[in-house]
PDB file of C-alpha atoms in Angstrom:
ATOM      1  CA  UNK A 719     -10.709   6.833 -10.414  1.00 43.00           C
ATOM      2  CA  UNK A 720      -9.412   3.423 -11.489  1.00 44.00           C
ATOM      3  CA  UNK A 721      -6.395   2.043  -9.592  1.00 51.00           C
ATOM      4  CA  UNK A 722      -3.262   1.774 -11.711  1.00 51.00           C
ATOM      5  CA  UNK A 723      -1.053  -1.277 -11.996  1.00 50.00           C
ATOM      6  CA  UNK A 724       2.413   0.256 -11.767  1.00 45.00           C
ATOM      7  CA  UNK A 725       4.717  -2.681 -11.968  1.00 42.00           C
ATOM      8  CA  UNK A 726       4.938  -6.374 -12.582  1.00 39.00           C
ATOM      9  CA  UNK A 727       8.301  -7.991 -12.038  1.00 36.00           C
ATOM     10  CA  UNK A 728       9.522 -11.558 -11.999  1.00 34.00           C
ATOM     11  CA  UNK A 729      12.810 -10.741 -10.263  1.00 34.00           C
ATOM     12  CA  UNK A 730      14.287  -7.838  -8.343  1.00 36.00           C
ATOM     13  CA  UNK A 731      12.917  -5.724  -5.533  1.00 39.00           C
ATOM     14  CA  UNK A 732      13.790  -2.732  -3.379  1.00 46.00           C
ATOM     15  CA  UNK A 733      16.778  -2.771  -1.070  1.00 43.00           C
ATOM     16  CA  UNK A 734      15.317  -3.143   2.400  1.00 50.00           C
ATOM     17  CA  UNK A 735      16.704  -4.747   5.569  1.00 48.00           C
ATOM     18  CA  UNK A 736      15.706  -8.389   6.042  1.00 51.00           C
ATOM     19  CA  UNK A 737      14.285  -8.905   2.546  1.00 53.00           C
ATOM     20  CA  UNK A 738      14.531 -12.241   0.771  1.00 57.00           C
ATOM     21  CA  UNK A 739      15.052 -12.614  -3.015  1.00 60.00           C
ATOM     22  CA  UNK A 740      11.845 -12.001  -5.007  1.00 78.00           C
ATOM     23  CA  UNK A 741      10.514 -14.706  -7.327  1.00 92.00           C
ATOM     24  CA  UNK A 742       7.452 -12.717  -8.484  1.00 94.00           C
ATOM     25  CA  UNK A 743       6.056  -9.275  -7.673  1.00 95.00           C
ATOM     26  CA  UNK A 744       2.997  -7.186  -8.535  1.00 97.00           C
ATOM     27  CA  UNK A 745       2.226  -3.638  -7.414  1.00 97.00           C
ATOM     28  CA  UNK A 746      -0.983  -1.625  -7.529  1.00 98.00           C
ATOM     29  CA  UNK A 747      -1.117   2.157  -6.970  1.00 97.00           C
ATOM     30  CA  UNK A 748      -4.186   3.543  -5.203  1.00 97.00           C
ATOM     31  CA  UNK A 749      -5.431   7.059  -4.618  1.00 96.00           C
ATOM     32  CA  UNK A 750      -6.021   7.967  -0.968  1.00 96.00           C
ATOM     33  CA  UNK A 751      -9.745   7.159  -0.775  1.00 96.00           C
ATOM     34  CA  UNK A 752     -11.745   4.546   1.144  1.00 94.00           C
ATOM     35  CA  UNK A 753     -13.299   3.374  -2.137  1.00 96.00           C
ATOM     36  CA  UNK A 754      -9.886   1.839  -2.905  1.00 96.00           C
ATOM     37  CA  UNK A 755     -10.231  -0.880  -0.229  1.00 96.00           C
ATOM     38  CA  UNK A 756     -12.257  -3.173  -2.497  1.00 97.00           C
ATOM     39  CA  UNK A 757      -9.866  -2.862  -5.486  1.00 97.00           C
ATOM     40  CA  UNK A 758      -6.941  -3.552  -3.107  1.00 98.00           C
ATOM     41  CA  UNK A 759      -8.596  -6.776  -1.910  1.00 98.00           C
ATOM     42  CA  UNK A 760      -9.468  -7.774  -5.487  1.00 98.00           C
ATOM     43  CA  UNK A 761      -5.871  -7.137  -6.560  1.00 98.00           C
ATOM     44  CA  UNK A 762      -4.492  -9.349  -3.786  1.00 98.00           C
ATOM     45  CA  UNK A 763      -7.014 -12.109  -4.570  1.00 97.00           C
ATOM     46  CA  UNK A 764      -6.268 -11.997  -8.323  1.00 97.00           C
ATOM     47  CA  UNK A 765      -2.496 -11.911  -7.792  1.00 97.00           C
ATOM     48  CA  UNK A 766      -2.505 -14.895  -5.447  1.00 96.00           C
ATOM     49  CA  UNK A 767      -4.919 -16.751  -7.731  1.00 95.00           C
ATOM     50  CA  UNK A 768      -2.592 -16.175 -10.661  1.00 94.00           C
ATOM     51  CA  UNK A 769       0.219 -17.758  -8.663  1.00 94.00           C
ATOM     52  CA  UNK A 770      -1.944 -20.747  -7.651  1.00 93.00           C
ATOM     53  CA  UNK A 771      -2.167 -19.533  -4.037  1.00 95.00           C
ATOM     54  CA  UNK A 772      -5.919 -19.037  -3.644  1.00 96.00           C
ATOM     55  CA  UNK A 773      -5.727 -20.752  -0.241  1.00 95.00           C
ATOM     56  CA  UNK A 774      -3.812 -17.694   1.045  1.00 95.00           C
ATOM     57  CA  UNK A 775      -6.232 -15.085  -0.324  1.00 96.00           C
ATOM     58  CA  UNK A 776      -8.554 -14.698   2.679  1.00 96.00           C
ATOM     59  CA  UNK A 777      -5.707 -13.957   5.104  1.00 96.00           C
ATOM     60  CA  UNK A 778      -3.942 -11.516   2.801  1.00 97.00           C
ATOM     61  CA  UNK A 779      -7.182  -9.771   1.791  1.00 97.00           C
ATOM     62  CA  UNK A 780      -7.842  -9.125   5.471  1.00 96.00           C
ATOM     63  CA  UNK A 781      -4.276  -7.865   5.945  1.00 96.00           C
ATOM     64  CA  UNK A 782      -4.410  -5.545   2.927  1.00 97.00           C
ATOM     65  CA  UNK A 783      -7.693  -4.071   4.208  1.00 96.00           C
ATOM     66  CA  UNK A 784      -6.083  -3.306   7.560  1.00 93.00           C
ATOM     67  CA  UNK A 785      -2.819  -1.935   6.134  1.00 95.00           C
ATOM     68  CA  UNK A 786      -4.495   0.238   3.481  1.00 96.00           C
ATOM     69  CA  UNK A 787      -6.922   1.546   6.113  1.00 93.00           C
ATOM     70  CA  UNK A 788      -3.935   2.484   8.301  1.00 90.00           C
ATOM     71  CA  UNK A 789      -2.279   4.227   5.343  1.00 92.00           C
ATOM     72  CA  UNK A 790      -5.494   6.176   4.726  1.00 93.00           C
ATOM     73  CA  UNK A 791      -5.861   7.152   8.400  1.00 88.00           C
ATOM     74  CA  UNK A 792      -2.240   7.851   9.300  1.00 87.00           C
ATOM     75  CA  UNK A 793      -0.377   8.339   6.000  1.00 89.00           C
ATOM     76  CA  UNK A 794      -0.463  10.728   3.087  1.00 92.00           C
ATOM     77  CA  UNK A 795      -0.684  10.634  -0.688  1.00 96.00           C
ATOM     78  CA  UNK A 796      -0.905   7.711  -3.054  1.00 96.00           C
ATOM     79  CA  UNK A 797      -0.663   4.179  -1.699  1.00 97.00           C
ATOM     80  CA  UNK A 798       1.254   1.304  -3.294  1.00 97.00           C
ATOM     81  CA  UNK A 799       0.167  -2.262  -2.540  1.00 98.00           C
ATOM     82  CA  UNK A 800       2.812  -4.861  -3.416  1.00 97.00           C
ATOM     83  CA  UNK A 801       2.447  -8.636  -3.281  1.00 97.00           C
ATOM     84  CA  UNK A 802       5.640 -10.663  -3.597  1.00 96.00           C
ATOM     85  CA  UNK A 803       6.445 -14.340  -3.746  1.00 96.00           C
ATOM     86  CA  UNK A 804       9.687 -15.279  -1.956  1.00 91.00           C
ATOM     87  CA  UNK A 805      10.113 -19.035  -2.351  1.00 92.00           C
ATOM     88  CA  UNK A 806       7.969 -20.475   0.435  1.00 93.00           C
ATOM     89  CA  UNK A 807       6.673 -17.089   1.683  1.00 95.00           C
ATOM     90  CA  UNK A 808       4.217 -14.461   0.483  1.00 97.00           C
ATOM     91  CA  UNK A 809       4.952 -10.850   1.373  1.00 97.00           C
ATOM     92  CA  UNK A 810       2.422  -8.026   1.378  1.00 98.00           C
ATOM     93  CA  UNK A 811       3.642  -4.431   1.620  1.00 97.00           C
ATOM     94  CA  UNK A 812       1.669  -1.188   1.768  1.00 96.00           C
ATOM     95  CA  UNK A 813       3.580   2.024   1.215  1.00 95.00           C
ATOM     96  CA  UNK A 814       2.382   5.633   1.369  1.00 95.00           C
ATOM     97  CA  UNK A 815       3.890   9.086   1.017  1.00 93.00           C
ATOM     98  CA  UNK A 816       3.643   9.958   4.708  1.00 86.00           C
ATOM     99  CA  UNK A 817       6.469  10.065   7.195  1.00 77.00           C
ATOM    100  CA  UNK A 818       5.934  10.555  10.890  1.00 68.00           C
ATOM    101  CA  UNK A 819       8.466  10.845  13.686  1.00 61.00           C
ATOM    102  CA  UNK A 820       6.852   8.128  15.830  1.00 65.00           C
ATOM    103  CA  UNK A 821       7.685   4.448  15.328  1.00 62.00           C
ATOM    104  CA  UNK A 822       4.888   2.285  13.971  1.00 65.00           C
ATOM    105  CA  UNK A 823       3.634   0.075  16.780  1.00 64.00           C
ATOM    106  CA  UNK A 824       0.526  -1.373  18.354  1.00 57.00           C
ATOM    107  CA  UNK A 825      -1.939   1.182  19.714  1.00 61.00           C
ATOM    108  CA  UNK A 826      -4.135   0.425  22.662  1.00 63.00           C
ATOM    109  CA  UNK A 827      -7.501  -0.786  21.339  1.00 58.00           C
ATOM    110  CA  UNK A 828     -10.353   1.589  22.044  1.00 62.00           C
ATOM    111  CA  UNK A 829     -13.211   0.544  24.305  1.00 62.00           C
ATOM    112  CA  UNK A 830     -15.600   1.019  21.374  1.00 63.00           C
ATOM    113  CA  UNK A 831     -13.602  -1.366  19.196  1.00 59.00           C
ATOM    114  CA  UNK A 832     -13.124   1.319  16.540  1.00 62.00           C
ATOM    115  CA  UNK A 833      -9.336   1.401  16.535  1.00 63.00           C
ATOM    116  CA  UNK A 834      -6.100  -0.154  17.656  1.00 56.00           C
ATOM    117  CA  UNK A 835      -6.779  -3.640  16.282  1.00 62.00           C
ATOM    118  CA  UNK A 836      -5.296  -3.494  12.751  1.00 75.00           C
ATOM    119  CA  UNK A 837      -1.643  -4.273  13.461  1.00 83.00           C
ATOM    120  CA  UNK A 838      -2.637  -6.813  16.124  1.00 85.00           C
ATOM    121  CA  UNK A 839      -4.695  -8.585  13.499  1.00 88.00           C
ATOM    122  CA  UNK A 840      -1.823  -8.464  10.976  1.00 90.00           C
ATOM    123  CA  UNK A 841       0.510  -9.803  13.675  1.00 90.00           C
ATOM    124  CA  UNK A 842      -1.879 -12.690  14.311  1.00 92.00           C
ATOM    125  CA  UNK A 843      -2.118 -13.831  10.675  1.00 94.00           C
ATOM    126  CA  UNK A 844       1.515 -13.283   9.700  1.00 94.00           C
ATOM    127  CA  UNK A 845       4.758 -15.042  10.526  1.00 96.00           C
ATOM    128  CA  UNK A 846       6.501 -11.679  10.652  1.00 94.00           C
ATOM    129  CA  UNK A 847       5.753  -8.027  10.011  1.00 91.00           C
ATOM    130  CA  UNK A 848       7.488  -4.700  10.302  1.00 89.00           C
ATOM    131  CA  UNK A 849       7.720  -1.120   9.171  1.00 87.00           C
ATOM    132  CA  UNK A 850      10.360   0.894   7.368  1.00 87.00           C
ATOM    133  CA  UNK A 851      10.409   4.686   7.159  1.00 84.00           C
ATOM    134  CA  UNK A 852      12.528   6.938   5.017  1.00 80.00           C
ATOM    135  CA  UNK A 853      11.908  10.646   4.451  1.00 82.00           C
ATOM    136  CA  UNK A 854       8.699  10.977   2.451  1.00 86.00           C
ATOM    137  CA  UNK A 855       7.725   7.270   2.559  1.00 89.00           C
ATOM    138  CA  UNK A 856       6.311   4.781   5.061  1.00 91.00           C
ATOM    139  CA  UNK A 857       6.168   1.067   4.292  1.00 92.00           C
ATOM    140  CA  UNK A 858       4.454  -1.571   6.445  1.00 92.00           C
ATOM    141  CA  UNK A 859       4.869  -5.208   5.446  1.00 94.00           C
ATOM    142  CA  UNK A 860       3.892  -8.693   6.545  1.00 95.00           C
ATOM    143  CA  UNK A 861       5.050 -12.144   5.502  1.00 96.00           C
ATOM    144  CA  UNK A 862       3.194 -15.415   5.619  1.00 96.00           C
ATOM    145  CA  UNK A 863       4.781 -18.859   5.311  1.00 95.00           C
ATOM    146  CA  UNK A 864       3.209 -21.039   2.640  1.00 94.00           C
ATOM    147  CA  UNK A 865       2.108 -24.507   3.703  1.00 90.00           C
ATOM    148  CA  UNK A 866       4.412 -27.309   2.519  1.00 83.00           C
TER     149      UNK A 866
END
Protein backbone atom coordinates (compact mmCIF):
# COMPACT_ATOMS: atom_id res chain seq x y z
CA UNK A 1 0.00 0.00 0.00
CA UNK A 2 1.25 3.49 -0.84
CA UNK A 3 1.33 6.03 2.02
CA UNK A 4 -1.13 8.89 1.58
CA UNK A 5 -0.32 12.56 1.91
CA UNK A 6 -3.27 13.82 3.95
CA UNK A 7 -2.56 17.46 4.41
CA UNK A 8 -0.31 20.30 3.44
CA UNK A 9 -0.82 23.57 5.24
CA UNK A 10 1.05 26.85 5.32
CA UNK A 11 -0.66 28.10 8.48
CA UNK A 12 -2.76 26.64 11.26
CA UNK A 13 -2.32 23.56 13.39
CA UNK A 14 -4.04 21.57 16.12
CA UNK A 15 -4.73 23.06 19.51
CA UNK A 16 -2.20 21.46 21.81
CA UNK A 17 -0.51 22.72 24.99
CA UNK A 18 2.85 24.42 24.41
CA UNK A 19 2.55 24.67 20.62
CA UNK A 20 4.05 27.57 18.70
CA UNK A 21 2.44 29.12 15.58
CA UNK A 22 2.98 27.00 12.44
CA UNK A 23 4.69 28.52 9.40
CA UNK A 24 4.51 25.35 7.26
CA UNK A 25 3.18 21.83 7.82
CA UNK A 26 3.06 18.52 5.95
CA UNK A 27 1.43 15.28 7.09
CA UNK A 28 1.75 11.74 5.80
CA UNK A 29 -0.63 8.91 6.78
CA UNK A 30 0.85 5.42 7.10
CA UNK A 31 -0.71 2.01 7.55
CA UNK A 32 0.50 0.08 10.59
CA UNK A 33 3.25 -1.96 8.92
CA UNK A 34 7.04 -2.01 9.29
CA UNK A 35 7.38 -1.45 5.53
CA UNK A 36 6.23 2.12 6.22
CA UNK A 37 9.48 3.09 8.00
CA UNK A 38 11.31 3.84 4.74
CA UNK A 39 8.49 6.00 3.28
CA UNK A 40 8.33 7.89 6.62
CA UNK A 41 12.06 8.67 6.43
CA UNK A 42 11.77 9.65 2.75
CA UNK A 43 8.84 11.94 3.58
CA UNK A 44 10.80 13.71 6.32
CA UNK A 45 13.86 14.07 4.06
CA UNK A 46 11.79 15.44 1.14
CA UNK A 47 9.83 17.82 3.37
CA UNK A 48 12.94 19.28 4.98
CA UNK A 49 14.67 19.47 1.59
CA UNK A 50 11.72 21.40 0.19
CA UNK A 51 12.10 23.91 3.01
CA UNK A 52 15.87 24.23 2.46
CA UNK A 53 16.65 22.35 5.69
CA UNK A 54 18.57 19.34 4.37
CA UNK A 55 21.11 19.80 7.18
CA UNK A 56 18.39 18.70 9.64
CA UNK A 57 17.32 15.59 7.70
CA UNK A 58 19.60 12.99 9.30
CA UNK A 59 18.48 13.83 12.85
CA UNK A 60 14.79 13.93 12.01
CA UNK A 61 14.95 10.77 9.88
CA UNK A 62 16.40 8.96 12.88
CA UNK A 63 13.69 10.42 15.14
CA UNK A 64 10.85 9.49 12.77
CA UNK A 65 12.18 5.91 12.59
CA UNK A 66 12.13 5.65 16.37
CA UNK A 67 8.72 7.30 16.84
CA UNK A 68 7.01 5.32 14.06
CA UNK A 69 8.54 2.11 15.43
CA UNK A 70 7.10 2.97 18.86
CA UNK A 71 3.69 3.64 17.30
CA UNK A 72 3.86 0.26 15.55
CA UNK A 73 4.90 -1.58 18.74
CA UNK A 74 2.74 0.19 21.30
CA UNK A 75 -0.04 1.95 19.35
CA UNK A 76 -2.91 0.98 17.12
CA UNK A 77 -4.29 1.83 13.70
CA UNK A 78 -3.07 4.27 11.11
CA UNK A 79 -0.13 6.53 11.89
CA UNK A 80 0.18 10.20 10.96
CA UNK A 81 3.65 11.72 10.60
CA UNK A 82 3.64 15.53 10.68
CA UNK A 83 6.60 17.84 10.08
CA UNK A 84 6.11 21.49 10.99
CA UNK A 85 8.22 24.60 10.70
CA UNK A 86 7.81 27.02 13.63
CA UNK A 87 10.08 29.98 12.93
CA UNK A 88 13.48 28.81 14.16
CA UNK A 89 12.31 25.29 15.15
CA UNK A 90 11.32 22.11 13.34
CA UNK A 91 8.71 19.91 14.99
CA UNK A 92 8.12 16.24 14.23
CA UNK A 93 4.97 14.55 15.53
CA UNK A 94 3.83 10.94 15.22
CA UNK A 95 0.24 10.18 16.09
CA UNK A 96 -1.60 6.85 16.19
CA UNK A 97 -5.05 5.60 17.09
CA UNK A 98 -3.99 3.91 20.33
CA UNK A 99 -4.62 5.15 23.83
CA UNK A 100 -3.13 3.53 26.88
CA UNK A 101 -3.59 4.37 30.54
CA UNK A 102 0.15 4.60 31.27
CA UNK A 103 2.10 7.82 30.68
CA UNK A 104 4.64 7.73 27.88
CA UNK A 105 8.10 7.69 29.43
CA UNK A 106 11.54 6.17 29.15
CA UNK A 107 11.68 2.39 29.57
CA UNK A 108 14.69 0.67 31.02
CA UNK A 109 16.89 -0.47 28.13
CA UNK A 110 17.10 -4.22 27.77
CA UNK A 111 20.40 -6.02 28.26
CA UNK A 112 20.18 -7.25 24.66
CA UNK A 113 19.85 -3.71 23.34
CA UNK A 114 16.55 -4.56 21.63
CA UNK A 115 14.36 -2.03 23.39
CA UNK A 116 14.11 0.97 25.65
CA UNK A 117 16.41 3.24 23.62
CA UNK A 118 13.99 5.03 21.25
CA UNK A 119 12.79 7.89 23.45
CA UNK A 120 16.27 8.29 24.95
CA UNK A 121 17.59 8.75 21.44
CA UNK A 122 14.84 11.26 20.58
CA UNK A 123 15.60 13.10 23.83
CA UNK A 124 19.27 13.29 22.86
CA UNK A 125 18.70 14.81 19.40
CA UNK A 126 15.86 17.16 20.31
CA UNK A 127 15.63 20.38 22.28
CA UNK A 128 12.30 19.24 23.69
CA UNK A 129 9.85 16.38 23.32
CA UNK A 130 6.63 15.21 24.86
CA UNK A 131 3.47 13.19 24.50
CA UNK A 132 -0.20 14.06 24.45
CA UNK A 133 -3.02 11.55 24.84
CA UNK A 134 -6.72 11.98 24.28
CA UNK A 135 -9.25 9.16 24.04
CA UNK A 136 -8.51 7.23 20.85
CA UNK A 137 -5.27 9.08 19.95
CA UNK A 138 -1.66 9.20 21.12
CA UNK A 139 0.75 11.84 19.84
CA UNK A 140 4.49 11.95 20.54
CA UNK A 141 6.43 14.97 19.33
CA UNK A 142 9.93 16.42 19.33
CA UNK A 143 11.30 19.84 18.45
CA UNK A 144 14.73 20.79 17.22
CA UNK A 145 16.16 24.31 17.18
CA UNK A 146 17.48 25.40 13.80
CA UNK A 147 21.02 26.76 13.71
CA UNK A 148 21.22 30.55 13.34
